[in-house]
Amino acid sequence: MMATVLVPVQTAAPARPRDRHRPRPLTLVFAVLVMLASLVPFYWLINTSLKTGAELSSGSLFPTAPSLQNYLEVLQDGKFLAALGNSVIVGVVTTSLALLLASFAAYALARLALPRKGLILAAVLSVTTFPVIAIAAPMFKIWSDLGIYDTLPGLIIPKLTFALPMAIFVLTSFFREIPFELEESALIDGATPFQAFRKVILPLAVPGIATTAILVFISVWNEFLLAVTLTSTPTSRTVPVAIAFFAGTNEFDQPIGTISAASVIVTLPLLLLVLLFQKRIVAGLTAGAIKG
């Protein structure tokens, strides 16, 4: 008998799947252009803040003699430091109140069997579309009559009104993603609804709460129209308004350098905050957008 010889058959190598995550060249170029367009204004701000004297009027891309004089003048300005403290107080208090109130409202919209919850959420979000300029003048008159004009509580109340809708929307999306079975198990074990909310829901929603806190704080920190309308003295002005009222050391001095330095000082904390928590911010904005 003849032995059967098995000859290996050469097969073509399987085609390598295309890497879907690799960006296309045009997409990469577009992303780089957008990034450069976003960074150019901030670079120009830093560039101007390092210039002094007659060089402030030049359009050079690099300062010939970089100086920190503008930063020293800003940090030695008592009005700017007071405005910085006011911004921190208003931002922290407004953010804390917004988280406290929004957590209860968001829990009700996400968990309770309320009729027309979608309509209620839409009505809440409609507050953010209302033009602030339309209520600035009436609010000035009302605040003056109530005696809270040019005070920090007079700034916190309207800022809280516009911060709440965004906080409710983001937290509602996070609460909806938490499995109801966890809360149901706590209720079966004897926990009250409030205990289940405090000991089960809130700990699981910490990422969403952190995201909401960052978004609310940034919006309150940057708000200008209400702050300039409802204040008139440096004792209650926030940082954006204080920068707008910056003046030079004399009537012939251009405050461009000090304004740029103050703007850099105010922007850097927010920039670092966004860079550190950018994933949480994106997760908060897209929570609930896709359901499996």
XYZ file of C-alpha atoms in Angstrom:
292
model
C 0.000 0.000 0.000
C 1.132 3.487 -0.800
C 1.450 5.869 2.110
C -0.687 8.950 1.924
C 1.332 12.130 2.157
C -0.490 15.136 3.565
C 0.634 18.332 1.929
C -0.180 21.461 3.892
C -2.309 23.828 1.922
C -1.230 27.420 2.106
C -4.120 29.703 2.804
C -4.187 33.416 2.421
C -3.609 35.360 5.595
C -6.813 36.800 7.003
C -7.307 40.411 6.219
C -6.490 42.644 9.142
C -9.553 44.449 10.357
C -9.421 48.154 9.842
C -8.761 50.088 12.998
C -11.934 52.046 13.476
C -10.447 54.094 16.292
C -7.624 55.473 14.163
C -8.513 59.057 13.147
C -8.601 59.903 9.487
C -6.027 62.434 8.226
C -8.628 65.092 7.479
C -10.222 64.617 10.892
C -6.834 64.910 12.557
C -5.987 68.084 10.622
C -9.362 69.606 11.478
C -8.903 68.768 15.172
C -5.454 70.386 15.187
C -6.814 73.534 13.520
C -9.638 73.785 16.040
C -7.183 73.316 18.903
C -4.893 76.037 17.561
C -7.824 78.404 17.033
C -8.845 77.826 20.654
C -5.331 78.333 22.038
C -4.374 81.429 20.030
C -6.534 83.863 22.080
C -5.179 82.449 25.348
C -1.600 82.688 24.050
C -2.196 86.280 22.954
C -3.518 87.029 26.448
C -0.359 85.616 28.059
C 1.811 87.409 25.493
C 0.186 90.763 26.291
C 0.381 90.206 30.044
C 4.181 89.901 29.800
C 4.589 93.230 27.987
C 5.060 96.639 29.564
C 5.295 100.254 28.440
C 5.294 101.084 24.767
C 5.580 97.397 23.844
C 1.892 96.952 24.745
C 0.964 98.813 21.566
C 3.048 96.529 19.368
C 1.651 93.466 17.675
C 4.717 91.296 18.172
C 4.148 87.594 18.663
C 6.773 87.414 21.414
C 7.603 89.977 24.111
C 11.117 91.369 23.605
C 11.602 91.891 27.345
C 9.176 89.625 29.261
C 8.227 91.029 32.640
C 6.018 89.964 35.547
C 5.337 93.552 36.523
C 1.685 93.364 35.490
C 1.125 90.283 37.639
C 2.760 91.946 40.642
C 0.568 95.031 40.242
C -2.564 92.897 40.035
C -1.683 90.795 43.080
C -0.918 93.958 45.057
C -4.292 95.474 44.176
C -6.572 95.110 47.183
C -9.712 95.564 45.074
C -8.783 92.637 42.837
C -8.056 90.371 45.807
C -11.386 91.380 47.383
C -13.186 90.614 44.111
C -11.399 87.257 43.957
C -12.653 86.443 47.433
C -16.194 87.511 46.491
C -16.106 85.220 43.457
C -14.982 82.289 45.594
C -17.747 82.906 48.155
C -20.472 83.352 45.548
C -19.250 80.357 43.544
C -18.981 77.972 46.504
C -22.280 78.994 48.127
C -24.210 78.948 44.840
C -22.756 75.576 43.840
C -23.529 74.043 47.255
C -27.125 75.281 47.234
C -27.600 74.176 43.628
C -26.377 70.647 44.429
C -28.579 70.410 47.514
C -31.775 71.533 45.789
C -31.059 69.855 42.467
C -30.379 66.458 44.062
C -33.905 66.301 45.525
C -35.544 67.588 42.351
C -33.515 65.261 40.129
C -34.316 62.261 42.343
C -38.031 63.023 42.075
C -37.851 63.325 38.296
C -35.783 60.156 37.917
C -37.469 57.840 40.453
C -40.971 58.941 41.371
C -43.990 58.155 39.225
C -44.816 61.750 38.446
C -47.178 62.564 35.567
C -45.605 64.348 32.579
C -42.075 64.241 33.959
C -40.665 65.071 30.555
C -42.786 68.215 30.401
C -41.646 69.222 33.893
C -37.978 68.766 32.955
C -38.512 70.750 29.752
C -40.094 73.572 31.756
C -37.111 73.577 34.113
C -34.644 73.716 31.222
C -36.594 76.529 29.576
C -35.327 78.847 32.315
C -31.844 78.649 30.787
C -33.164 79.972 27.466
C -34.585 83.110 29.061
C -32.442 86.164 28.208
C -30.775 87.544 31.321
C -30.721 91.054 29.886
C -34.530 91.092 29.946
C -34.678 90.762 33.745
C -31.536 92.725 34.678
C -33.250 96.137 34.904
C -36.374 94.929 36.790
C -34.180 92.949 39.160
C -32.097 96.073 39.836
C -35.254 97.916 40.931
C -36.580 95.010 43.033
C -33.210 94.383 44.700
C -32.895 98.104 45.536
C -36.352 98.111 47.154
C -35.566 94.949 49.141
C -32.241 96.333 50.353
C -30.121 93.505 48.939
C -28.614 95.480 46.060
C -24.802 95.478 46.065
C -24.633 92.523 48.441
C -23.363 88.975 48.056
C -26.785 87.414 48.840
C -28.194 89.627 46.081
C -25.775 87.948 43.670
C -26.233 84.394 44.919
C -30.031 84.317 44.481
C -30.203 85.105 40.730
C -27.101 83.049 39.931
C -28.690 80.106 41.741
C -31.850 80.529 39.671
C -29.941 80.050 36.427
C -27.628 77.345 37.791
C -30.380 75.063 39.084
C -31.823 73.939 35.700
C -28.456 72.678 34.458
C -27.777 70.932 37.763
C -31.198 69.250 37.736
C -30.756 68.079 34.146
C -27.313 66.525 34.713
C -28.226 64.859 38.013
C -31.482 63.486 36.593
C -29.496 61.713 33.882
C -27.176 60.171 36.468
C -29.956 59.063 38.816
C -31.725 57.314 35.931
C -28.638 55.165 35.290
C -28.521 53.823 38.854
C -30.317 50.430 39.006
C -33.586 50.651 40.896
C -32.982 47.189 42.383
C -30.309 48.618 44.708
C -32.726 51.111 46.169
C -35.462 48.485 46.345
C -33.186 46.174 48.324
C -32.530 48.934 50.845
C -36.267 49.527 51.235
C -36.898 45.809 51.778
C -34.207 45.774 54.472
C -36.144 48.413 56.384
C -34.623 51.671 55.172
C -36.877 54.674 54.717
C -37.035 56.358 51.291
C -34.833 59.179 52.557
C -32.311 56.724 54.014
C -32.204 54.842 50.722
C -31.644 58.127 48.904
C -28.916 59.250 51.303
C -27.082 55.938 51.794
C -27.552 54.257 48.411
C -28.327 56.757 45.666
C -26.066 59.643 46.657
C -22.873 57.549 47.115
C -23.394 55.950 43.704
C -24.047 59.348 42.120
C -20.807 60.931 43.368
C -19.328 61.139 39.825
C -22.432 62.940 38.612
C -22.455 65.255 41.613
C -18.792 66.124 41.023
C -19.487 66.821 37.352
C -22.443 69.028 38.219
C -20.427 70.927 40.797
C -17.693 71.694 38.253
C -20.130 72.849 35.565
C -22.131 75.032 37.966
C -19.032 76.574 39.516
C -17.570 77.470 36.117
C -20.806 79.086 34.935
C -21.164 81.087 38.171
C -17.507 82.121 38.139
C -17.711 83.482 34.582
C -21.109 85.202 34.874
C -20.852 88.942 34.165
C -24.175 90.582 33.323
C -25.961 90.011 36.637
C -22.778 90.755 38.580
C -22.263 94.131 36.908
C -25.959 95.051 37.160
C -26.486 94.159 40.811
C -23.273 95.654 42.241
C -21.881 99.173 42.374
C -18.933 99.089 44.801
C -15.729 97.005 45.027
C -16.974 95.401 48.261
C -19.425 93.167 46.360
C -17.993 92.981 42.845
C -16.838 89.651 41.497
C -13.706 89.080 39.441
C -15.170 89.567 35.920
C -16.636 92.928 36.948
C -13.474 94.001 38.772
C -11.413 93.328 35.646
C -13.821 95.397 33.562
C -13.286 98.354 35.942
C -9.492 98.102 35.939
C -7.708 101.424 35.395
C -4.050 102.253 34.896
C -1.757 103.726 37.512
C -2.369 107.151 35.970
C -4.651 108.712 33.388
C -2.082 108.209 30.605
C -1.379 104.566 31.410
C -2.917 101.789 29.347
C -4.359 99.070 31.614
C -4.103 96.465 28.866
C -1.217 94.672 30.549
C -2.836 94.495 33.988
C -6.179 93.438 32.505
C -4.440 90.642 30.595
C -2.523 89.531 33.690
C -5.694 89.519 35.798
C -7.514 87.539 33.118
C -4.743 84.924 33.068
C -4.828 84.624 36.866
C -8.608 84.143 36.832
C -8.587 81.704 33.897
C -5.819 79.370 35.060
C -7.784 77.753 37.948
C -10.715 77.024 35.643
C -8.395 75.696 32.951
C -6.698 73.326 35.384
C -10.083 72.265 36.751
C -11.359 71.367 33.282
C -8.159 69.527 32.316
C -8.236 67.445 35.501
C -11.925 66.547 35.308
C -12.605 66.639 31.571
C -13.699 62.986 31.498
C -16.220 63.564 34.272
C -17.541 66.674 32.524
C -18.065 64.809 29.253
C -19.666 61.906 31.118
C -22.038 64.299 32.831
C -23.063 65.995 29.617
C -23.653 62.710 27.781
C -25.188 60.694 30.627
C -28.411 59.075 29.547
C -27.893 59.984 25.901
C -27.382 56.343 24.854
C -29.268 53.434 26.345
C -28.395 49.828 25.771
